[in-house]
Amino acid sequence: VQLQASGGGLVQAGGSLRLSCAASRTSRIIFKDYDMGWYRQAPGKQREAVATITSEGNTNYDDSVKGRFTISRDNAKGTVTLQMNSLKPEDTAIYYCRATYGLVWWGQGTQVTVSS
């Protein structure tokens, strides 16, 4: 599975960004069976889960983003999206999408920088 993440950038605190992760065309047939997630890694910190969505559509969020971030998926397009609102400087990190289906695949990461 190849995952292509996009949508990062620089935004002021309180702003919004929308991250998107697209699976390669050859993977879209079974994309609906993948559990998907967004993770982030800030400088000097370990990578952490931000939001996940199972193949059944069940979602889970880290406490730090609950009420601000929303994860969704479009199985027909083979995409998973992370809508990020009310961004804070502490959300600054490289964001990675991840697919799980027995094995684990990672996208290349996209930088999100929130200025105060």
mmCIF file with all atom_site columns, C-alpha atoms in Angstrom:
data_model
loop_
_atom_site.group_PDB
_atom_site.id
_atom_site.type_symbol
_atom_site.label_atom_id
_atom_site.label_alt_id
_atom_site.label_comp_id
_atom_site.label_asym_id
_atom_site.label_entity_id
_atom_site.label_seq_id
_atom_site.pdbx_PDB_ins_code
_atom_site.Cartn_x
_atom_site.Cartn_y
_atom_site.Cartn_z
_atom_site.occupancy
_atom_site.B_iso_or_equiv
_atom_site.pdbx_formal_charge
_atom_site.auth_seq_id
_atom_site.auth_comp_id
_atom_site.auth_asym_id
_atom_site.auth_atom_id
_atom_site.pdbx_PDB_model_num
ATOM 1   C CA . VAL A 1 1   ? 0.000   0.000  0.000  1.00 0.00 ? 1   VAL A CA 1
ATOM 2   C CA . GLN A 1 2   ? 1.280   3.450  -0.884 1.00 0.00 ? 2   GLN A CA 1
ATOM 3   C CA . LEU A 1 3   ? -0.144  6.365  1.064  1.00 0.00 ? 3   LEU A CA 1
ATOM 4   C CA . GLN A 1 4   ? 0.136   9.983  -0.053 1.00 0.00 ? 4   GLN A CA 1
ATOM 5   C CA . ALA A 1 5   ? -0.526  12.629 2.583  1.00 0.00 ? 5   ALA A CA 1
ATOM 6   C CA . SER A 1 6   ? -1.230  16.269 1.801  1.00 0.00 ? 6   SER A CA 1
ATOM 7   C CA . GLY A 1 7   ? -2.727  19.404 3.291  1.00 0.00 ? 7   GLY A CA 1
ATOM 8   C CA . GLY A 1 8   ? -0.191  20.500 5.871  1.00 0.00 ? 8   GLY A CA 1
ATOM 9   C CA . GLY A 1 9   ? 1.031   24.040 6.205  1.00 0.00 ? 9   GLY A CA 1
ATOM 10  C CA . LEU A 1 10  ? 1.465   27.060 8.418  1.00 0.00 ? 10  LEU A CA 1
ATOM 11  C CA . VAL A 1 11  ? -1.552  28.465 10.240 1.00 0.00 ? 11  VAL A CA 1
ATOM 12  C CA . GLN A 1 12  ? -2.171  30.827 13.127 1.00 0.00 ? 12  GLN A CA 1
ATOM 13  C CA . ALA A 1 13  ? -3.526  29.578 16.408 1.00 0.00 ? 13  ALA A CA 1
ATOM 14  C CA . GLY A 1 14  ? -7.281  29.173 16.201 1.00 0.00 ? 14  GLY A CA 1
ATOM 15  C CA . GLY A 1 15  ? -7.148  28.384 12.509 1.00 0.00 ? 15  GLY A CA 1
ATOM 16  C CA . SER A 1 16  ? -8.012  25.238 10.595 1.00 0.00 ? 16  SER A CA 1
ATOM 17  C CA . LEU A 1 17  ? -6.317  22.780 8.280  1.00 0.00 ? 17  LEU A CA 1
ATOM 18  C CA . ARG A 1 18  ? -7.546  19.729 6.453  1.00 0.00 ? 18  ARG A CA 1
ATOM 19  C CA . LEU A 1 19  ? -5.213  16.804 5.937  1.00 0.00 ? 19  LEU A CA 1
ATOM 20  C CA . SER A 1 20  ? -5.888  14.157 3.337  1.00 0.00 ? 20  SER A CA 1
ATOM 21  C CA . CYS A 1 21  ? -4.323  10.763 2.778  1.00 0.00 ? 21  CYS A CA 1
ATOM 22  C CA . ALA A 1 22  ? -4.891  8.847  -0.433 1.00 0.00 ? 22  ALA A CA 1
ATOM 23  C CA . ALA A 1 23  ? -4.166  5.183  -0.977 1.00 0.00 ? 23  ALA A CA 1
ATOM 24  C CA . SER A 1 24  ? -2.583  4.078  -4.218 1.00 0.00 ? 24  SER A CA 1
ATOM 25  C CA . ARG A 1 25  ? -4.997  3.097  -6.962 1.00 0.00 ? 25  ARG A CA 1
ATOM 26  C CA . THR A 1 26  ? -4.109  -0.580 -6.722 1.00 0.00 ? 26  THR A CA 1
ATOM 27  C CA . SER A 1 27  ? -4.959  -0.569 -2.987 1.00 0.00 ? 27  SER A CA 1
ATOM 28  C CA . ARG A 1 28  ? -8.383  1.002  -3.260 1.00 0.00 ? 28  ARG A CA 1
ATOM 29  C CA . ILE A 1 29  ? -10.184 -2.261 -3.910 1.00 0.00 ? 29  ILE A CA 1
ATOM 30  C CA . ILE A 1 30  ? -9.514  -3.426 -0.365 1.00 0.00 ? 30  ILE A CA 1
ATOM 31  C CA . PHE A 1 31  ? -9.163  0.050  1.214  1.00 0.00 ? 31  PHE A CA 1
ATOM 32  C CA . LYS A 1 32  ? -12.513 -0.480 2.928  1.00 0.00 ? 32  LYS A CA 1
ATOM 33  C CA . ASP A 1 33  ? -10.944 -3.276 4.964  1.00 0.00 ? 33  ASP A CA 1
ATOM 34  C CA . TYR A 1 34  ? -8.089  -1.130 6.306  1.00 0.00 ? 34  TYR A CA 1
ATOM 35  C CA . ASP A 1 35  ? -8.095  0.460  9.713  1.00 0.00 ? 35  ASP A CA 1
ATOM 36  C CA . MET A 1 36  ? -6.772  3.991  9.161  1.00 0.00 ? 36  MET A CA 1
ATOM 37  C CA . GLY A 1 37  ? -5.254  6.576  11.433 1.00 0.00 ? 37  GLY A CA 1
ATOM 38  C CA . TRP A 1 38  ? -3.457  9.874  11.743 1.00 0.00 ? 38  TRP A CA 1
ATOM 39  C CA . TYR A 1 39  ? -0.388  10.096 13.935 1.00 0.00 ? 39  TYR A CA 1
ATOM 40  C CA . ARG A 1 40  ? 1.953   12.965 14.703 1.00 0.00 ? 40  ARG A CA 1
ATOM 41  C CA . GLN A 1 41  ? 5.485   13.440 15.857 1.00 0.00 ? 41  GLN A CA 1
ATOM 42  C CA . ALA A 1 42  ? 6.725   16.681 17.349 1.00 0.00 ? 42  ALA A CA 1
ATOM 43  C CA . PRO A 1 43  ? 10.465  17.455 17.631 1.00 0.00 ? 43  PRO A CA 1
ATOM 44  C CA . GLY A 1 44  ? 12.027  15.458 20.445 1.00 0.00 ? 44  GLY A CA 1
ATOM 45  C CA . LYS A 1 45  ? 8.875   13.478 21.081 1.00 0.00 ? 45  LYS A CA 1
ATOM 46  C CA . GLN A 1 46  ? 7.622   10.033 20.190 1.00 0.00 ? 46  GLN A CA 1
ATOM 47  C CA . ARG A 1 47  ? 5.076   9.499  17.471 1.00 0.00 ? 47  ARG A CA 1
ATOM 48  C CA . GLU A 1 48  ? 1.577   9.438  18.921 1.00 0.00 ? 48  GLU A CA 1
ATOM 49  C CA . ALA A 1 49  ? -1.868  8.543  17.683 1.00 0.00 ? 49  ALA A CA 1
ATOM 50  C CA . VAL A 1 50  ? -4.117  11.521 17.018 1.00 0.00 ? 50  VAL A CA 1
ATOM 51  C CA . ALA A 1 51  ? -7.220  9.925  15.541 1.00 0.00 ? 51  ALA A CA 1
ATOM 52  C CA . THR A 1 52  ? -8.128  6.521  14.180 1.00 0.00 ? 52  THR A CA 1
ATOM 53  C CA . ILE A 1 53  ? -11.031 5.098  12.224 1.00 0.00 ? 53  ILE A CA 1
ATOM 54  C CA . THR A 1 54  ? -11.688 1.406  11.829 1.00 0.00 ? 54  THR A CA 1
ATOM 55  C CA . SER A 1 55  ? -12.902 -0.354 8.718  1.00 0.00 ? 55  SER A CA 1
ATOM 56  C CA . GLU A 1 56  ? -16.363 -0.292 10.354 1.00 0.00 ? 56  GLU A CA 1
ATOM 57  C CA . GLY A 1 57  ? -16.163 3.479  10.773 1.00 0.00 ? 57  GLY A CA 1
ATOM 58  C CA . ASN A 1 58  ? -15.586 3.566  14.513 1.00 0.00 ? 58  ASN A CA 1
ATOM 59  C CA . THR A 1 59  ? -13.473 6.534  15.545 1.00 0.00 ? 59  THR A CA 1
ATOM 60  C CA . ASN A 1 60  ? -11.158 7.257  18.432 1.00 0.00 ? 60  ASN A CA 1
ATOM 61  C CA . TYR A 1 61  ? -9.376  10.468 19.356 1.00 0.00 ? 61  TYR A CA 1
ATOM 62  C CA . ASP A 1 62  ? -6.556  11.465 21.628 1.00 0.00 ? 62  ASP A CA 1
ATOM 63  C CA . ASP A 1 63  ? -7.889  13.529 24.504 1.00 0.00 ? 63  ASP A CA 1
ATOM 64  C CA . SER A 1 64  ? -5.853  16.535 23.369 1.00 0.00 ? 64  SER A CA 1
ATOM 65  C CA . VAL A 1 65  ? -7.789  16.827 20.087 1.00 0.00 ? 65  VAL A CA 1
ATOM 66  C CA . LYS A 1 66  ? -11.282 15.732 21.077 1.00 0.00 ? 66  LYS A CA 1
ATOM 67  C CA . GLY A 1 67  ? -13.857 18.252 19.969 1.00 0.00 ? 67  GLY A CA 1
ATOM 68  C CA . ARG A 1 68  ? -11.384 19.957 17.619 1.00 0.00 ? 68  ARG A CA 1
ATOM 69  C CA . PHE A 1 69  ? -10.353 17.259 15.116 1.00 0.00 ? 69  PHE A CA 1
ATOM 70  C CA . THR A 1 70  ? -12.550 14.999 13.016 1.00 0.00 ? 70  THR A CA 1
ATOM 71  C CA . ILE A 1 71  ? -11.401 11.934 11.107 1.00 0.00 ? 71  ILE A CA 1
ATOM 72  C CA . SER A 1 72  ? -13.409 10.567 8.217  1.00 0.00 ? 72  SER A CA 1
ATOM 73  C CA . ARG A 1 73  ? -12.944 8.181  5.318  1.00 0.00 ? 73  ARG A CA 1
ATOM 74  C CA . ASP A 1 74  ? -14.213 7.745  1.791  1.00 0.00 ? 74  ASP A CA 1
ATOM 75  C CA . ASN A 1 75  ? -13.819 4.131  0.823  1.00 0.00 ? 75  ASN A CA 1
ATOM 76  C CA . ALA A 1 76  ? -14.823 4.731  -2.787 1.00 0.00 ? 76  ALA A CA 1
ATOM 77  C CA . LYS A 1 77  ? -12.000 7.231  -3.221 1.00 0.00 ? 77  LYS A CA 1
ATOM 78  C CA . GLY A 1 78  ? -9.560  5.449  -0.946 1.00 0.00 ? 78  GLY A CA 1
ATOM 79  C CA . THR A 1 79  ? -9.001  8.509  1.212  1.00 0.00 ? 79  THR A CA 1
ATOM 80  C CA . VAL A 1 80  ? -8.937  9.378  4.888  1.00 0.00 ? 80  VAL A CA 1
ATOM 81  C CA . THR A 1 81  ? -9.249  12.983 6.011  1.00 0.00 ? 81  THR A CA 1
ATOM 82  C CA . LEU A 1 82  ? -8.402  14.809 9.213  1.00 0.00 ? 82  LEU A CA 1
ATOM 83  C CA . GLN A 1 83  ? -10.246 18.087 9.708  1.00 0.00 ? 83  GLN A CA 1
ATOM 84  C CA . MET A 1 84  ? -8.378  20.136 12.300 1.00 0.00 ? 84  MET A CA 1
ATOM 85  C CA . ASN A 1 85  ? -10.088 23.146 13.856 1.00 0.00 ? 85  ASN A CA 1
ATOM 86  C CA . SER A 1 86  ? -9.128  25.492 16.666 1.00 0.00 ? 86  SER A CA 1
ATOM 87  C CA . LEU A 1 87  ? -5.487  24.633 16.156 1.00 0.00 ? 87  LEU A CA 1
ATOM 88  C CA . LYS A 1 88  ? -3.025  25.276 18.942 1.00 0.00 ? 88  LYS A CA 1
ATOM 89  C CA . PRO A 1 89  ? 0.759   25.755 18.866 1.00 0.00 ? 89  PRO A CA 1
ATOM 90  C CA . GLU A 1 90  ? 1.116   22.389 20.603 1.00 0.00 ? 90  GLU A CA 1
ATOM 91  C CA . ASP A 1 91  ? -0.451  20.741 17.544 1.00 0.00 ? 91  ASP A CA 1
ATOM 92  C CA . THR A 1 92  ? 2.719   21.571 15.620 1.00 0.00 ? 92  THR A CA 1
ATOM 93  C CA . ALA A 1 93  ? 4.207   18.318 14.349 1.00 0.00 ? 93  ALA A CA 1
ATOM 94  C CA . ILE A 1 94  ? 4.730   16.143 11.324 1.00 0.00 ? 94  ILE A CA 1
ATOM 95  C CA . TYR A 1 95  ? 1.487   14.285 10.695 1.00 0.00 ? 95  TYR A CA 1
ATOM 96  C CA . TYR A 1 96  ? 1.497   10.778 9.258  1.00 0.00 ? 96  TYR A CA 1
ATOM 97  C CA . CYS A 1 97  ? -1.317  8.617  8.006  1.00 0.00 ? 97  CYS A CA 1
ATOM 98  C CA . ARG A 1 98  ? -1.233  4.916  8.691  1.00 0.00 ? 98  ARG A CA 1
ATOM 99  C CA . ALA A 1 99  ? -3.040  1.920  7.247  1.00 0.00 ? 99  ALA A CA 1
ATOM 100 C CA . THR A 1 100 ? -3.373  -1.380 9.059  1.00 0.00 ? 100 THR A CA 1
ATOM 101 C CA . TYR A 1 101 ? -4.492  -4.660 7.565  1.00 0.00 ? 101 TYR A CA 1
ATOM 102 C CA . GLY A 1 102 ? -2.468  -7.303 9.269  1.00 0.00 ? 102 GLY A CA 1
ATOM 103 C CA . LEU A 1 103 ? 0.597   -5.328 8.318  1.00 0.00 ? 103 LEU A CA 1
ATOM 104 C CA . VAL A 1 104 ? 1.193   -1.613 8.857  1.00 0.00 ? 104 VAL A CA 1
ATOM 105 C CA . TRP A 1 105 ? 1.917   1.007  6.182  1.00 0.00 ? 105 TRP A CA 1
ATOM 106 C CA . TRP A 1 106 ? 2.877   4.658  6.711  1.00 0.00 ? 106 TRP A CA 1
ATOM 107 C CA . GLY A 1 107 ? 2.529   7.689  4.513  1.00 0.00 ? 107 GLY A CA 1
ATOM 108 C CA . GLN A 1 108 ? 5.399   10.130 4.049  1.00 0.00 ? 108 GLN A CA 1
ATOM 109 C CA . GLY A 1 109 ? 4.253   12.756 6.561  1.00 0.00 ? 109 GLY A CA 1
ATOM 110 C CA . THR A 1 110 ? 3.118   16.329 6.174  1.00 0.00 ? 110 THR A CA 1
ATOM 111 C CA . GLN A 1 111 ? 4.263   19.262 8.307  1.00 0.00 ? 111 GLN A CA 1
ATOM 112 C CA . VAL A 1 112 ? 1.735   21.207 10.351 1.00 0.00 ? 112 VAL A CA 1
ATOM 113 C CA . THR A 1 113 ? 2.971   24.382 12.026 1.00 0.00 ? 113 THR A CA 1
ATOM 114 C CA . VAL A 1 114 ? 0.726   26.456 14.258 1.00 0.00 ? 114 VAL A CA 1
ATOM 115 C CA . SER A 1 115 ? 2.005   29.883 15.205 1.00 0.00 ? 115 SER A CA 1
ATOM 116 C CA . SER A 1 116 ? 0.948   31.657 18.374 1.00 0.00 ? 116 SER A CA 1
#
